[in-house]
Short mmCIF file of N, CA and C in Angstrom, two decimals:
data_model
loop_
_atom_site.label_atom_id
_atom_site.label_comp_id
_atom_site.label_asym_id
_atom_site.label_seq_id
_atom_site.Cartn_x
_atom_site.Cartn_y
_atom_site.Cartn_z
N UNK A 20 45.34 69.19 47.29
CA UNK A 20 44.36 69.44 46.26
C UNK A 20 43.18 68.50 46.48
N UNK A 21 42.00 69.06 46.52
CA UNK A 21 40.79 68.27 46.74
C UNK A 21 40.40 67.51 45.48
N UNK A 22 39.86 66.32 45.68
CA UNK A 22 39.41 65.50 44.56
C UNK A 22 38.08 65.99 44.03
N UNK A 23 37.71 65.47 42.87
CA UNK A 23 36.45 65.86 42.24
C UNK A 23 35.25 65.55 43.11
N UNK A 24 35.28 64.42 43.81
CA UNK A 24 34.16 64.04 44.66
C UNK A 24 33.88 65.05 45.75
N UNK A 25 34.94 65.52 46.39
CA UNK A 25 34.80 66.51 47.46
C UNK A 25 34.30 67.83 46.89
N UNK A 26 34.90 68.24 45.77
CA UNK A 26 34.46 69.48 45.13
C UNK A 26 33.01 69.38 44.66
N UNK A 27 32.62 68.23 44.13
CA UNK A 27 31.24 68.04 43.66
C UNK A 27 30.26 68.14 44.83
N UNK A 28 30.64 67.57 45.97
CA UNK A 28 29.79 67.65 47.15
C UNK A 28 29.64 69.09 47.61
N UNK A 29 30.73 69.84 47.57
CA UNK A 29 30.67 71.25 47.94
C UNK A 29 29.81 72.04 46.95
N UNK A 30 29.99 71.74 45.65
CA UNK A 30 29.19 72.42 44.62
C UNK A 30 27.71 72.11 44.81
N UNK A 31 27.39 70.87 45.20
CA UNK A 31 26.00 70.48 45.43
C UNK A 31 25.37 71.30 46.56
N UNK A 32 26.21 71.77 47.48
CA UNK A 32 25.73 72.61 48.57
C UNK A 32 25.76 74.09 48.21
N UNK A 33 26.08 74.40 46.94
CA UNK A 33 26.04 75.78 46.48
C UNK A 33 27.37 76.50 46.50
N UNK A 34 28.47 75.79 46.69
CA UNK A 34 29.80 76.41 46.73
C UNK A 34 30.26 76.71 45.30
N UNK A 35 30.14 77.97 44.89
CA UNK A 35 30.50 78.38 43.53
C UNK A 35 31.99 78.23 43.27
N UNK A 36 32.82 78.44 44.28
CA UNK A 36 34.27 78.29 44.09
C UNK A 36 34.63 76.84 43.78
N UNK A 37 33.99 75.91 44.46
CA UNK A 37 34.25 74.49 44.19
C UNK A 37 33.82 74.14 42.77
N UNK A 38 32.67 74.65 42.36
CA UNK A 38 32.21 74.36 40.99
C UNK A 38 33.14 75.01 39.97
N UNK A 39 33.62 76.20 40.25
CA UNK A 39 34.56 76.87 39.34
C UNK A 39 35.81 76.02 39.15
N UNK A 40 36.28 75.41 40.22
CA UNK A 40 37.45 74.53 40.12
C UNK A 40 37.14 73.30 39.27
N UNK A 41 35.95 72.74 39.43
CA UNK A 41 35.55 71.59 38.60
C UNK A 41 35.49 71.98 37.12
N UNK A 42 34.97 73.15 36.84
CA UNK A 42 34.92 73.63 35.46
C UNK A 42 36.34 73.79 34.93
N UNK A 43 37.21 74.39 35.71
CA UNK A 43 38.60 74.59 35.29
C UNK A 43 39.26 73.25 34.96
N UNK A 44 39.00 72.25 35.77
CA UNK A 44 39.61 70.93 35.57
C UNK A 44 39.10 70.22 34.32
N UNK A 45 37.82 70.40 34.00
CA UNK A 45 37.20 69.56 32.98
C UNK A 45 36.75 70.29 31.73
N UNK A 46 36.88 71.59 31.71
CA UNK A 46 36.38 72.36 30.57
C UNK A 46 37.05 71.96 29.26
N UNK A 47 38.34 71.79 29.27
CA UNK A 47 39.06 71.47 28.03
C UNK A 47 38.55 70.16 27.42
N UNK A 48 38.38 69.13 28.22
CA UNK A 48 37.94 67.84 27.69
C UNK A 48 36.49 67.90 27.21
N UNK A 49 35.63 68.60 27.94
CA UNK A 49 34.24 68.74 27.53
C UNK A 49 34.16 69.50 26.21
N UNK A 50 34.90 70.59 26.11
CA UNK A 50 34.90 71.37 24.86
C UNK A 50 35.47 70.56 23.70
N UNK A 51 36.53 69.82 23.94
CA UNK A 51 37.13 69.01 22.87
C UNK A 51 36.15 67.94 22.39
N UNK A 52 35.47 67.29 23.31
CA UNK A 52 34.47 66.29 22.96
C UNK A 52 33.38 66.91 22.09
N UNK A 53 32.85 68.03 22.52
CA UNK A 53 31.77 68.68 21.77
C UNK A 53 32.27 69.24 20.44
N UNK A 54 33.49 69.74 20.41
CA UNK A 54 34.06 70.27 19.17
C UNK A 54 34.10 69.18 18.11
N UNK A 55 34.55 68.01 18.50
CA UNK A 55 34.65 66.90 17.54
C UNK A 55 33.27 66.34 17.21
N UNK A 56 32.42 66.25 18.19
CA UNK A 56 31.09 65.70 17.98
C UNK A 56 30.24 66.61 17.10
N UNK A 57 30.27 67.89 17.38
CA UNK A 57 29.43 68.85 16.66
C UNK A 57 30.13 69.42 15.43
N UNK A 58 31.33 68.90 15.15
CA UNK A 58 32.13 69.39 14.02
C UNK A 58 32.35 70.90 14.14
N UNK A 59 32.46 71.38 15.35
CA UNK A 59 32.72 72.80 15.58
C UNK A 59 31.49 73.66 15.58
N UNK A 60 30.40 73.17 15.04
CA UNK A 60 29.18 73.96 14.87
C UNK A 60 28.44 74.12 16.20
N UNK A 61 28.68 75.23 16.87
CA UNK A 61 27.99 75.51 18.13
C UNK A 61 28.57 74.79 19.33
N UNK A 62 29.77 74.25 19.21
CA UNK A 62 30.36 73.49 20.31
C UNK A 62 30.58 74.34 21.56
N UNK A 63 31.02 75.58 21.37
CA UNK A 63 31.25 76.44 22.54
C UNK A 63 29.94 76.73 23.27
N UNK A 64 28.88 76.98 22.51
CA UNK A 64 27.58 77.22 23.15
C UNK A 64 27.11 75.98 23.90
N UNK A 65 27.31 74.81 23.30
CA UNK A 65 26.93 73.57 23.98
C UNK A 65 27.76 73.35 25.25
N UNK A 66 29.03 73.70 25.20
CA UNK A 66 29.87 73.55 26.39
C UNK A 66 29.37 74.47 27.51
N UNK A 67 29.03 75.69 27.16
CA UNK A 67 28.50 76.61 28.17
C UNK A 67 27.18 76.09 28.75
N UNK A 68 26.32 75.58 27.87
CA UNK A 68 25.06 74.99 28.34
C UNK A 68 25.32 73.80 29.24
N UNK A 69 26.34 73.01 28.91
CA UNK A 69 26.69 71.84 29.72
C UNK A 69 27.04 72.26 31.13
N UNK A 70 27.88 73.28 31.26
CA UNK A 70 28.30 73.70 32.60
C UNK A 70 27.17 74.41 33.36
N UNK A 71 26.33 75.14 32.65
CA UNK A 71 25.17 75.74 33.32
C UNK A 71 24.24 74.65 33.85
N UNK A 72 24.00 73.65 33.02
CA UNK A 72 23.14 72.56 33.46
C UNK A 72 23.79 71.78 34.60
N UNK A 73 25.09 71.58 34.53
CA UNK A 73 25.79 70.88 35.60
C UNK A 73 25.66 71.64 36.92
N UNK A 74 25.73 72.95 36.87
CA UNK A 74 25.58 73.77 38.08
C UNK A 74 24.17 73.60 38.64
N UNK A 75 23.17 73.67 37.74
CA UNK A 75 21.78 73.52 38.19
C UNK A 75 21.52 72.12 38.75
N UNK A 76 22.20 71.12 38.20
CA UNK A 76 22.00 69.73 38.61
C UNK A 76 23.08 69.22 39.57
N UNK A 77 23.86 70.12 40.11
CA UNK A 77 25.01 69.72 40.94
C UNK A 77 24.63 68.73 42.03
N UNK A 78 23.46 68.89 42.62
CA UNK A 78 23.04 68.00 43.71
C UNK A 78 22.70 66.60 43.22
N UNK A 79 22.59 66.40 41.91
CA UNK A 79 22.23 65.07 41.40
C UNK A 79 23.44 64.18 41.13
N UNK A 80 24.66 64.74 41.19
CA UNK A 80 25.85 63.92 40.99
C UNK A 80 26.00 62.99 42.18
N UNK A 81 25.99 61.69 41.92
CA UNK A 81 26.02 60.69 42.99
C UNK A 81 27.38 60.05 43.18
N UNK A 82 28.36 60.42 42.37
CA UNK A 82 29.68 59.82 42.51
C UNK A 82 29.79 58.45 41.88
N UNK A 83 28.80 58.06 41.10
CA UNK A 83 28.83 56.77 40.39
C UNK A 83 29.54 57.01 39.07
N UNK A 84 30.82 56.78 39.02
CA UNK A 84 31.62 57.10 37.86
C UNK A 84 32.31 58.44 38.09
N UNK A 85 33.06 58.85 37.09
CA UNK A 85 33.84 60.08 37.24
C UNK A 85 32.97 61.32 37.03
N UNK A 86 33.41 62.42 37.61
CA UNK A 86 32.71 63.69 37.40
C UNK A 86 32.79 64.09 35.93
N UNK A 87 33.94 63.84 35.32
CA UNK A 87 34.10 64.17 33.91
C UNK A 87 33.12 63.36 33.06
N UNK A 88 32.95 62.10 33.38
CA UNK A 88 31.98 61.27 32.66
C UNK A 88 30.57 61.82 32.81
N UNK A 89 30.24 62.29 34.01
CA UNK A 89 28.93 62.89 34.26
C UNK A 89 28.75 64.13 33.40
N UNK A 90 29.79 64.96 33.31
CA UNK A 90 29.72 66.15 32.46
C UNK A 90 29.56 65.77 30.99
N UNK A 91 30.28 64.76 30.54
CA UNK A 91 30.17 64.34 29.14
C UNK A 91 28.79 63.76 28.85
N UNK A 92 28.18 63.12 29.83
CA UNK A 92 26.81 62.61 29.66
C UNK A 92 25.85 63.78 29.47
N UNK A 93 26.02 64.85 30.24
CA UNK A 93 25.20 66.05 30.08
C UNK A 93 25.44 66.66 28.70
N UNK A 94 26.72 66.75 28.31
CA UNK A 94 27.06 67.32 27.00
C UNK A 94 26.41 66.52 25.87
N UNK A 95 26.50 65.19 25.96
CA UNK A 95 25.90 64.33 24.93
C UNK A 95 24.38 64.56 24.86
N UNK A 96 23.73 64.61 26.02
CA UNK A 96 22.28 64.82 26.04
C UNK A 96 21.90 66.15 25.40
N UNK A 97 22.64 67.19 25.70
CA UNK A 97 22.37 68.49 25.10
C UNK A 97 22.61 68.47 23.60
N UNK A 98 23.67 67.79 23.17
CA UNK A 98 23.95 67.68 21.74
C UNK A 98 22.81 66.97 21.02
N UNK A 99 22.36 65.84 21.57
CA UNK A 99 21.28 65.08 20.94
C UNK A 99 20.00 65.92 20.90
N UNK A 100 19.72 66.60 21.98
CA UNK A 100 18.52 67.45 22.03
C UNK A 100 18.58 68.54 20.96
N UNK A 101 19.72 69.18 20.84
CA UNK A 101 19.87 70.23 19.83
C UNK A 101 19.75 69.65 18.43
N UNK A 102 20.35 68.49 18.20
CA UNK A 102 20.31 67.87 16.87
C UNK A 102 18.87 67.53 16.49
N UNK A 103 18.09 67.10 17.44
CA UNK A 103 16.69 66.76 17.16
C UNK A 103 15.88 68.00 16.79
N UNK A 104 16.22 69.13 17.39
CA UNK A 104 15.47 70.37 17.16
C UNK A 104 15.84 71.04 15.85
N UNK A 105 17.03 70.76 15.38
CA UNK A 105 17.49 71.43 14.15
C UNK A 105 16.73 70.93 12.95
N UNK A 106 16.42 71.85 12.08
CA UNK A 106 15.71 71.47 10.87
C UNK A 106 16.65 71.33 9.69
N UNK A 107 17.82 71.92 9.80
CA UNK A 107 18.76 71.80 8.70
C UNK A 107 19.98 71.00 9.12
N UNK A 108 20.67 70.48 8.17
CA UNK A 108 21.87 69.66 8.40
C UNK A 108 23.01 70.52 8.94
N UNK A 109 23.88 69.90 9.75
CA UNK A 109 25.08 70.60 10.25
C UNK A 109 26.02 70.84 9.08
N UNK A 110 27.16 71.45 9.33
CA UNK A 110 28.10 71.77 8.25
C UNK A 110 28.51 70.52 7.48
N UNK A 111 29.00 70.72 6.28
CA UNK A 111 29.46 69.65 5.41
C UNK A 111 30.49 68.80 6.15
N UNK A 112 30.31 67.48 6.20
CA UNK A 112 31.24 66.63 6.94
C UNK A 112 32.69 66.76 6.49
N UNK A 113 32.93 67.18 5.28
CA UNK A 113 34.30 67.29 4.80
C UNK A 113 34.99 68.53 5.34
N UNK A 114 34.21 69.47 5.90
CA UNK A 114 34.81 70.69 6.40
C UNK A 114 35.30 70.50 7.83
N UNK A 115 36.48 70.97 8.10
CA UNK A 115 37.04 70.95 9.44
C UNK A 115 37.75 72.27 9.68
N UNK A 116 37.78 72.70 10.92
CA UNK A 116 38.51 73.93 11.22
C UNK A 116 40.00 73.65 11.14
N UNK A 117 40.75 74.61 10.68
CA UNK A 117 42.20 74.45 10.55
C UNK A 117 42.84 74.16 11.90
N UNK A 118 42.32 74.76 12.96
CA UNK A 118 42.91 74.58 14.28
C UNK A 118 42.83 73.14 14.76
N UNK A 119 41.85 72.38 14.29
CA UNK A 119 41.70 71.00 14.73
C UNK A 119 42.66 70.06 14.03
N UNK A 120 43.31 70.51 12.98
CA UNK A 120 44.12 69.61 12.17
C UNK A 120 45.59 69.58 12.57
N UNK A 121 46.09 70.66 13.13
CA UNK A 121 47.49 70.76 13.51
C UNK A 121 48.42 70.47 12.33
N UNK A 122 47.94 70.62 11.08
CA UNK A 122 48.77 70.49 9.91
C UNK A 122 49.12 69.08 9.50
N UNK A 123 48.79 68.07 10.24
CA UNK A 123 49.16 66.70 9.91
C UNK A 123 48.08 66.08 9.03
N UNK A 124 48.51 65.56 7.88
CA UNK A 124 47.53 65.00 6.94
C UNK A 124 46.83 63.77 7.51
N UNK A 125 47.54 62.98 8.33
CA UNK A 125 46.91 61.81 8.93
C UNK A 125 45.80 62.23 9.88
N UNK A 126 46.07 63.26 10.66
CA UNK A 126 45.06 63.75 11.60
C UNK A 126 43.86 64.29 10.83
N UNK A 127 44.13 64.98 9.75
CA UNK A 127 43.05 65.51 8.93
C UNK A 127 42.21 64.37 8.36
N UNK A 128 42.86 63.31 7.90
CA UNK A 128 42.14 62.15 7.39
C UNK A 128 41.26 61.54 8.47
N UNK A 129 41.80 61.41 9.68
CA UNK A 129 41.03 60.84 10.79
C UNK A 129 39.86 61.74 11.13
N UNK A 130 40.09 63.04 11.22
CA UNK A 130 39.02 63.98 11.54
C UNK A 130 37.92 63.95 10.49
N UNK A 131 38.31 63.88 9.23
CA UNK A 131 37.31 63.81 8.15
C UNK A 131 36.51 62.51 8.25
N UNK A 132 37.22 61.42 8.51
CA UNK A 132 36.53 60.13 8.64
C UNK A 132 35.56 60.16 9.83
N UNK A 133 35.99 60.71 10.95
CA UNK A 133 35.10 60.84 12.11
C UNK A 133 33.89 61.70 11.78
N UNK A 134 34.12 62.79 11.09
CA UNK A 134 33.04 63.72 10.77
C UNK A 134 31.98 63.06 9.88
N UNK A 135 32.36 62.05 9.11
CA UNK A 135 31.41 61.38 8.23
C UNK A 135 30.58 60.31 8.94
N UNK A 136 30.98 59.94 10.13
CA UNK A 136 30.23 58.92 10.87
C UNK A 136 28.91 59.51 11.37
N UNK A 137 27.88 58.66 11.50
CA UNK A 137 26.65 59.12 12.16
C UNK A 137 26.97 59.55 13.60
N UNK A 138 26.14 60.39 14.16
CA UNK A 138 26.41 61.00 15.47
C UNK A 138 26.72 59.97 16.56
N UNK A 139 25.93 58.91 16.67
CA UNK A 139 26.15 57.91 17.72
C UNK A 139 27.49 57.23 17.56
N UNK A 140 27.82 56.84 16.33
CA UNK A 140 29.09 56.18 16.07
C UNK A 140 30.26 57.13 16.31
N UNK A 141 30.09 58.39 15.90
CA UNK A 141 31.14 59.39 16.10
C UNK A 141 31.39 59.59 17.60
N UNK A 142 30.32 59.73 18.37
CA UNK A 142 30.47 59.94 19.82
C UNK A 142 31.15 58.74 20.47
N UNK A 143 30.72 57.53 20.11
CA UNK A 143 31.31 56.33 20.69
C UNK A 143 32.79 56.22 20.34
N UNK A 144 33.13 56.48 19.08
CA UNK A 144 34.53 56.40 18.65
C UNK A 144 35.38 57.45 19.37
N UNK A 145 34.88 58.65 19.49
CA UNK A 145 35.63 59.70 20.18
C UNK A 145 35.87 59.32 21.63
N UNK A 146 34.82 58.85 22.31
CA UNK A 146 34.98 58.50 23.72
C UNK A 146 35.94 57.33 23.90
N UNK A 147 35.82 56.29 23.09
CA UNK A 147 36.63 55.08 23.29
C UNK A 147 38.04 55.21 22.74
N UNK A 148 38.20 55.86 21.61
CA UNK A 148 39.52 55.93 20.98
C UNK A 148 40.26 57.21 21.30
N UNK A 149 39.61 58.34 21.21
CA UNK A 149 40.30 59.62 21.42
C UNK A 149 40.37 60.00 22.89
N UNK A 150 39.31 59.73 23.64
CA UNK A 150 39.27 60.14 25.04
C UNK A 150 39.73 59.04 26.00
N UNK A 151 39.82 57.81 25.52
CA UNK A 151 40.33 56.73 26.34
C UNK A 151 39.36 56.13 27.34
N UNK A 152 38.07 56.34 27.16
CA UNK A 152 37.10 55.75 28.08
C UNK A 152 36.92 54.27 27.77
N UNK A 153 36.64 53.50 28.80
CA UNK A 153 36.33 52.09 28.61
C UNK A 153 34.95 51.97 27.95
N UNK A 154 34.65 50.80 27.44
CA UNK A 154 33.32 50.59 26.86
C UNK A 154 32.23 50.84 27.89
N UNK A 155 32.45 50.38 29.11
CA UNK A 155 31.47 50.58 30.17
C UNK A 155 31.23 52.05 30.47
N UNK A 156 32.32 52.82 30.55
CA UNK A 156 32.18 54.25 30.82
C UNK A 156 31.49 54.96 29.66
N UNK A 157 31.88 54.62 28.44
CA UNK A 157 31.26 55.24 27.26
C UNK A 157 29.78 54.89 27.19
N UNK A 158 29.43 53.66 27.51
CA UNK A 158 28.02 53.26 27.51
C UNK A 158 27.22 54.09 28.51
N UNK A 159 27.80 54.33 29.68
CA UNK A 159 27.12 55.14 30.69
C UNK A 159 26.97 56.58 30.22
N UNK A 160 28.01 57.12 29.62
CA UNK A 160 27.97 58.50 29.15
C UNK A 160 26.90 58.66 28.07
N UNK A 161 26.83 57.71 27.15
CA UNK A 161 25.88 57.80 26.03
C UNK A 161 24.52 57.20 26.35
N UNK A 162 24.37 56.70 27.57
CA UNK A 162 23.11 56.13 28.04
C UNK A 162 22.61 55.02 27.13
N UNK A 163 23.48 54.04 26.89
CA UNK A 163 23.08 52.89 26.09
C UNK A 163 23.62 51.63 26.75
N UNK A 164 22.97 50.50 26.49
CA UNK A 164 23.47 49.25 27.05
C UNK A 164 24.88 48.95 26.55
N UNK A 165 25.64 48.25 27.37
CA UNK A 165 27.03 47.95 27.03
C UNK A 165 27.15 47.20 25.71
N UNK A 166 26.30 46.21 25.50
CA UNK A 166 26.34 45.44 24.26
C UNK A 166 26.08 46.32 23.04
N UNK A 167 25.15 47.24 23.18
CA UNK A 167 24.85 48.16 22.09
C UNK A 167 26.05 49.05 21.81
N UNK A 168 26.65 49.56 22.88
CA UNK A 168 27.83 50.41 22.71
C UNK A 168 28.93 49.66 21.98
N UNK A 169 29.17 48.42 22.36
CA UNK A 169 30.21 47.62 21.71
C UNK A 169 29.92 47.45 20.22
N UNK A 170 28.66 47.23 19.88
CA UNK A 170 28.28 47.10 18.47
C UNK A 170 28.48 48.42 17.72
N UNK A 171 28.11 49.52 18.37
CA UNK A 171 28.27 50.84 17.75
C UNK A 171 29.75 51.13 17.53
N UNK A 172 30.59 50.83 18.51
CA UNK A 172 32.03 51.05 18.39
C UNK A 172 32.61 50.18 17.27
N UNK A 173 32.17 48.94 17.20
CA UNK A 173 32.66 48.05 16.15
C UNK A 173 32.29 48.58 14.76
N UNK A 174 31.05 49.05 14.61
CA UNK A 174 30.64 49.64 13.32
C UNK A 174 31.45 50.88 13.01
N UNK A 175 31.66 51.71 14.02
CA UNK A 175 32.44 52.94 13.83
C UNK A 175 33.86 52.60 13.40
N UNK A 176 34.46 51.64 14.09
CA UNK A 176 35.83 51.25 13.77
C UNK A 176 35.93 50.71 12.35
N UNK A 177 34.99 49.85 11.98
CA UNK A 177 35.00 49.28 10.63
C UNK A 177 34.87 50.38 9.57
N UNK A 178 33.99 51.33 9.83
CA UNK A 178 33.80 52.42 8.86
C UNK A 178 35.03 53.33 8.82
N UNK A 179 35.62 53.60 9.97
CA UNK A 179 36.83 54.42 9.99
C UNK A 179 37.96 53.73 9.22
N UNK A 180 38.13 52.44 9.43
CA UNK A 180 39.17 51.69 8.72
C UNK A 180 38.90 51.75 7.22
N UNK A 181 37.65 51.53 6.82
CA UNK A 181 37.30 51.57 5.41
C UNK A 181 37.63 52.93 4.80
N UNK A 182 37.24 54.00 5.50
CA UNK A 182 37.49 55.34 4.99
C UNK A 182 38.99 55.66 4.94
N UNK A 183 39.69 55.29 5.98
CA UNK A 183 41.13 55.61 6.04
C UNK A 183 41.93 54.81 5.04
N UNK A 184 41.54 53.57 4.80
CA UNK A 184 42.22 52.79 3.77
C UNK A 184 41.97 53.40 2.40
N UNK A 185 40.77 53.92 2.17
CA UNK A 185 40.44 54.60 0.92
C UNK A 185 41.20 55.90 0.76
N UNK A 186 41.46 56.58 1.87
CA UNK A 186 42.20 57.86 1.83
C UNK A 186 43.66 57.63 1.46
N UNK A 187 44.21 56.48 1.84
CA UNK A 187 45.63 56.19 1.55
C UNK A 187 45.83 55.64 0.15
N UNK A 188 44.74 55.06 -0.42
CA UNK A 188 44.87 54.38 -1.69
C UNK A 188 44.76 55.26 -2.86
#
């Protein structure tokens, strides 16, 4: 099985089959990231835009970091761009799709708490806590200095703890 780097190099040369394999490998994580970030509102469209843009920019992947991280950076950029263009607020933060909850009240509490965070804090928390990225990787994905990312994550964590303690009380 070829690694992402080899497939990315092939995709950069126009190999659609190699890119299809990269999409197959990373689609679930990209969609999950966007689903949580966008609270489900247009996440599938953003995921499709992410992969279209990745195909168009395939030659720009330099192998500095993971291919998945590169895709998430594209997804984040598209999300921010869309959010700036929108004139109305996204869905009510308290609303979550039933499929995202899996019936567990703790998970529902966490999802609700995440949904209430500002976009930057929500993205940082999802990347560092749910997706398992290091602070350095998350900083690269979100295009922010490492120190800033650490501050954003700390604020997100403090707010999540505050909300979750309130949910239990």
